[in-house]
Tab-separated table of C-alpha atoms in Angstrom:
chain	number	residue	atom	x	y	z
A	27	MET	CA	-90.678	12.842	-32.626
A	28	THR	CA	-87.921	10.946	-30.893
A	29	ASP	CA	-84.949	9.239	-32.422
A	30	GLN	CA	-85.289	5.506	-32.210
A	31	GLN	CA	-82.604	2.916	-32.563
A	32	PRO	CA	-83.220	0.468	-35.371
A	33	VAL	CA	-84.436	-2.893	-34.184
A	34	GLY	CA	-81.717	-5.509	-33.673
A	35	GLU	CA	-78.842	-3.034	-33.102
A	36	GLN	CA	-77.203	-2.673	-29.668
A	37	PRO	CA	-75.425	0.473	-28.590
A	38	ALA	CA	-71.654	0.177	-29.085
A	39	ALA	CA	-69.701	-0.099	-25.835
A	40	GLN	CA	-67.306	2.760	-25.303
A	41	GLN	CA	-63.801	1.414	-25.893
A	42	PRO	CA	-60.937	2.781	-23.782
A	43	SER	CA	-58.285	4.546	-25.783
A	44	PRO	CA	-55.204	2.412	-26.452
A	45	ARG	CA	-53.081	4.932	-24.554
A	46	SER	CA	-55.025	4.822	-21.285
A	47	GLY	CA	-55.204	1.041	-21.566
A	48	TRP	CA	-51.385	0.722	-21.673
A	49	TRP	CA	-50.904	2.918	-18.594
A	50	ARG	CA	-53.544	0.969	-16.676
A	51	SER	CA	-52.147	-2.442	-17.576
A	52	ASN	CA	-48.600	-1.390	-16.608
A	53	ALA	CA	-49.472	0.654	-13.531
A	54	LEU	CA	-47.922	-1.825	-11.106
A	55	ALA	CA	-44.625	-2.053	-13.002
A	56	LEU	CA	-44.440	1.727	-13.398
A	57	GLY	CA	-45.073	2.210	-9.692
A	58	ALA	CA	-42.267	-0.239	-8.869
A	59	VAL	CA	-39.860	1.606	-11.184
A	60	ALA	CA	-40.821	4.940	-9.638
A	61	LEU	CA	-39.988	3.563	-6.189
A	62	LEU	CA	-36.908	1.510	-7.041
A	63	LEU	CA	-35.072	3.955	-9.303
A	64	PRO	CA	-34.428	6.586	-6.590
A	65	ALA	CA	-33.555	3.798	-4.139
A	66	VAL	CA	-30.955	2.388	-6.559
A	67	VAL	CA	-29.437	5.829	-7.197
A	68	VAL	CA	-29.226	6.655	-3.485
A	69	GLY	CA	-27.920	3.182	-2.620
A	70	THR	CA	-25.207	3.316	-5.284
A	71	ALA	CA	-24.082	6.782	-4.176
A	72	TRP	CA	-23.999	5.690	-0.546
A	73	TRP	CA	-21.999	2.554	-1.379
A	74	GLY	CA	-19.495	4.574	-3.395
A	75	TRP	CA	-19.088	7.102	-0.598
A	76	LYS	CA	-18.826	4.522	2.166
A	77	TYR	CA	-16.781	1.779	0.528
A	78	ALA	CA	-15.375	2.701	-2.873
A	79	PHE	CA	-13.718	6.039	-2.138
A	80	PRO	CA	-12.281	5.752	1.383
A	81	ASP	CA	-9.037	3.772	1.351
A	82	SER	CA	-9.457	2.817	-2.292
A	83	GLY	CA	-6.433	4.605	-3.697
A	84	GLN	CA	-8.631	7.445	-4.920
A	85	PRO	CA	-7.478	10.521	-3.010
A	86	LEU	CA	-10.159	13.151	-2.523
A	87	TRP	CA	-9.037	15.718	0.024
A	88	ALA	CA	-5.620	17.342	0.142
A	89	VAL	CA	-4.223	18.100	3.583
A	90	GLU	CA	-1.788	20.996	3.279
A	91	PRO	CA	0.203	22.995	5.840
A	92	SER	CA	-1.850	25.755	7.385
A	93	SER	CA	-0.747	29.359	7.030
A	94	GLY	CA	2.660	29.871	8.607
A	95	ALA	CA	3.218	26.125	9.143
A	96	ASP	CA	5.470	23.772	7.230
A	97	THR	CA	4.165	20.401	8.449
A	98	VAL	CA	1.007	18.286	8.158
A	99	GLU	CA	-0.513	15.838	10.647
A	100	LEU	CA	-2.065	12.795	8.997
A	101	LYS	CA	-2.386	9.074	9.712
A	102	GLY	CA	-0.408	9.044	12.942
A	103	ALA	CA	2.584	10.984	11.631
A	104	THR	CA	3.933	14.471	11.056
A	105	TRP	CA	4.870	15.063	7.413
A	106	GLY	CA	7.345	17.826	6.643
A	107	PRO	CA	9.018	20.185	6.520
A	108	VAL	CA	9.884	19.814	2.845
A	109	LYS	CA	13.088	20.904	1.128
A	110	SER	CA	13.550	21.010	-2.633
A	111	LYS	CA	16.046	22.116	-5.239
A	112	ALA	CA	16.733	21.724	-8.938
A	113	LEU	CA	20.082	19.962	-9.353
A	114	THR	CA	22.541	21.891	-11.486
A	115	ASP	CA	25.405	19.412	-11.155
A	116	THR	CA	24.222	16.021	-12.405
A	117	THR	CA	27.674	14.501	-12.883
A	118	GLY	CA	27.504	10.726	-12.578
A	119	LEU	CA	23.720	10.615	-13.030
A	120	ASP	CA	21.943	9.160	-16.083
A	121	VAL	CA	19.903	12.242	-16.968
A	122	PRO	CA	18.360	12.510	-20.467
A	123	ASP	CA	19.469	15.507	-22.538
A	124	ASP	CA	16.024	17.105	-22.527
A	125	ALA	CA	15.387	16.704	-18.786
A	126	LYS	CA	16.365	18.042	-15.381
A	127	VAL	CA	16.354	16.670	-11.843
A	128	VAL	CA	14.219	18.068	-9.012
A	129	LEU	CA	15.319	16.709	-5.638
A	130	VAL	CA	12.777	16.731	-2.794
A	131	GLY	CA	13.289	15.807	0.853
A	132	VAL	CA	10.300	15.195	3.153
A	133	ASP	CA	10.724	14.596	6.895
A	134	VAL	CA	8.415	11.918	8.341
A	135	THR	CA	7.926	11.649	12.117
A	136	PRO	CA	5.685	8.734	13.188
A	137	HIS	CA	3.721	9.148	16.449
A	138	GLU	CA	2.768	5.493	16.867
A	139	LYS	CA	4.655	2.208	17.137
A	140	LYS	CA	4.088	1.531	13.443
A	141	ALA	CA	4.806	4.124	10.766
A	142	PRO	CA	2.180	4.640	8.067
A	143	ASN	CA	2.719	3.061	4.675
A	144	CYS	CA	1.966	5.035	1.544
A	145	MET	CA	1.602	4.920	-2.207
A	146	THR	CA	4.570	6.029	-4.322
A	147	PRO	CA	5.021	9.799	-3.835
A	148	THR	CA	4.523	11.951	-6.926
A	149	LEU	CA	5.532	15.377	-8.186
A	150	VAL	CA	2.730	17.260	-9.987
A	151	GLU	CA	3.151	20.345	-12.149
A	152	GLN	CA	0.458	22.690	-10.853
A	153	SER	CA	-0.127	24.463	-14.168
A	154	SER	CA	-0.657	21.328	-16.281
A	155	GLY	CA	-1.327	18.401	-13.937
A	156	ARG	CA	1.570	16.398	-15.389
A	157	SER	CA	3.041	14.084	-12.777
A	158	TRP	CA	6.219	12.104	-12.192
A	159	GLU	CA	7.367	9.391	-9.786
A	160	PRO	CA	10.790	9.195	-8.138
A	161	ALA	CA	13.470	8.044	-10.606
A	162	ARG	CA	16.286	6.787	-8.382
A	163	TYR	CA	16.939	3.667	-10.465
A	164	GLU	CA	16.627	5.485	-13.789
A	165	LEU	CA	19.274	7.936	-12.580
A	166	GLY	CA	21.603	5.090	-11.665
A	167	VAL	CA	21.480	5.802	-7.924
A	168	PRO	CA	21.549	2.587	-5.852
A	169	SER	CA	18.860	1.945	-3.273
A	170	SER	CA	19.691	2.953	0.295
A	171	SER	CA	17.793	2.415	3.545
A	172	ASP	CA	19.300	5.708	4.756
A	173	GLU	CA	17.745	7.589	1.825
A	174	PRO	CA	14.348	5.945	1.184
A	175	ASP	CA	12.224	7.069	-1.757
A	176	SER	CA	9.060	5.457	-0.406
A	177	CYS	CA	7.474	5.197	3.037
A	178	VAL	CA	9.444	2.988	5.423
A	179	PRO	CA	7.350	0.117	6.814
A	180	THR	CA	7.763	-0.890	10.440
A	181	LEU	CA	8.798	-4.547	10.702
A	182	GLU	CA	7.556	-6.916	13.392
A	183	GLY	CA	9.245	-6.209	16.712
A	184	GLU	CA	10.493	-2.775	15.604
A	185	THR	CA	9.371	0.670	16.691
A	186	ALA	CA	8.901	3.389	14.097
A	187	GLU	CA	11.541	6.110	14.032
A	188	PRO	CA	11.709	9.458	12.209
A	189	TYR	CA	13.236	9.403	8.727
A	190	GLN	CA	13.470	11.526	5.592
A	191	LEU	CA	12.070	10.633	2.187
A	192	LEU	CA	14.601	11.519	-0.515
A	193	LEU	CA	12.764	11.871	-3.814
A	194	PRO	CA	14.691	12.520	-7.057
A	195	PHE	CA	12.292	13.384	-9.887
A	196	VAL	CA	13.346	13.565	-13.538
A	197	VAL	CA	11.165	16.141	-15.309
A	198	PRO	CA	11.233	17.570	-18.856
A	199	ASP	CA	13.112	20.811	-19.441
A	200	ASP	CA	9.830	22.569	-20.224
A	201	ALA	CA	8.346	21.691	-16.794
A	202	LYS	CA	7.960	24.742	-14.585
A	203	GLY	CA	7.162	25.226	-10.915
A	204	PRO	CA	5.334	25.559	-8.712
A	205	TYR	CA	4.831	21.840	-8.162
A	206	TRP	CA	2.818	19.744	-5.735
A	207	VAL	CA	4.549	17.010	-3.761
A	208	VAL	CA	1.821	14.426	-3.183
A	209	ILE	CA	2.036	11.607	-0.622
A	210	GLU	CA	-0.916	9.252	-0.129
A	211	PRO	CA	-0.800	7.355	3.190
A	212	LEU	CA	-2.716	4.087	3.091
A	213	PHE	CA	-6.061	3.889	4.935
A	214	ALA	CA	-6.227	7.664	5.450
A	215	LYS	CA	-9.936	7.882	4.555
A	216	SER	CA	-9.280	9.484	1.143
A	217	GLU	CA	-7.043	12.233	2.534
A	218	TYR	CA	-3.530	12.801	1.248
A	219	VAL	CA	-0.558	15.024	2.075
A	220	ARG	CA	0.254	17.844	-0.348
A	221	PHE	CA	3.055	20.397	-0.252
A	222	SER	CA	3.645	23.237	-2.694
A	223	ILE	CA	7.270	23.725	-3.803
A	224	ASP	CA	8.996	25.945	-6.340
A	225	PRO	CA	12.660	24.930	-6.561
């Protein structure tokens, strides 16, 4: 005896599960996301590497003197040697009671007609990362073209000449060496000059 379907009833069509139906109806959009997401990630990383980091004021690679050397070559100039000392006699200077002065001199020898410009040099405590900028005005020392505390630009019609950066830093009494002297030449493709000192 065989099973027979009652008269007037049609077999029910097999319905796709709601889950497989959603994937099928969104297959095109999902495929586009799968292709575009990696492209966006790679494109953003490439743009950041090519345009955002180089020459953006975000230094990435320190250029330091090699073993046995005391100078660095970067951006058409020789930087260094560096001299530093902690001032013990601060007579005539406006130094806070809980601070001391670290004086740094950096020789700069341009090799081209125009000397490189740079961001404001900084002093960085190696152990903590604390940093300070030159404090000539805070100390009450007048500005002098013979003792610049920032890179000397080459004016129109002039030729760059060697000079020395004179950088007085006011640091807290609890600051301890060694320090980094950091100079960031402009348009140096994310490289910057760094010297280690321990006055």
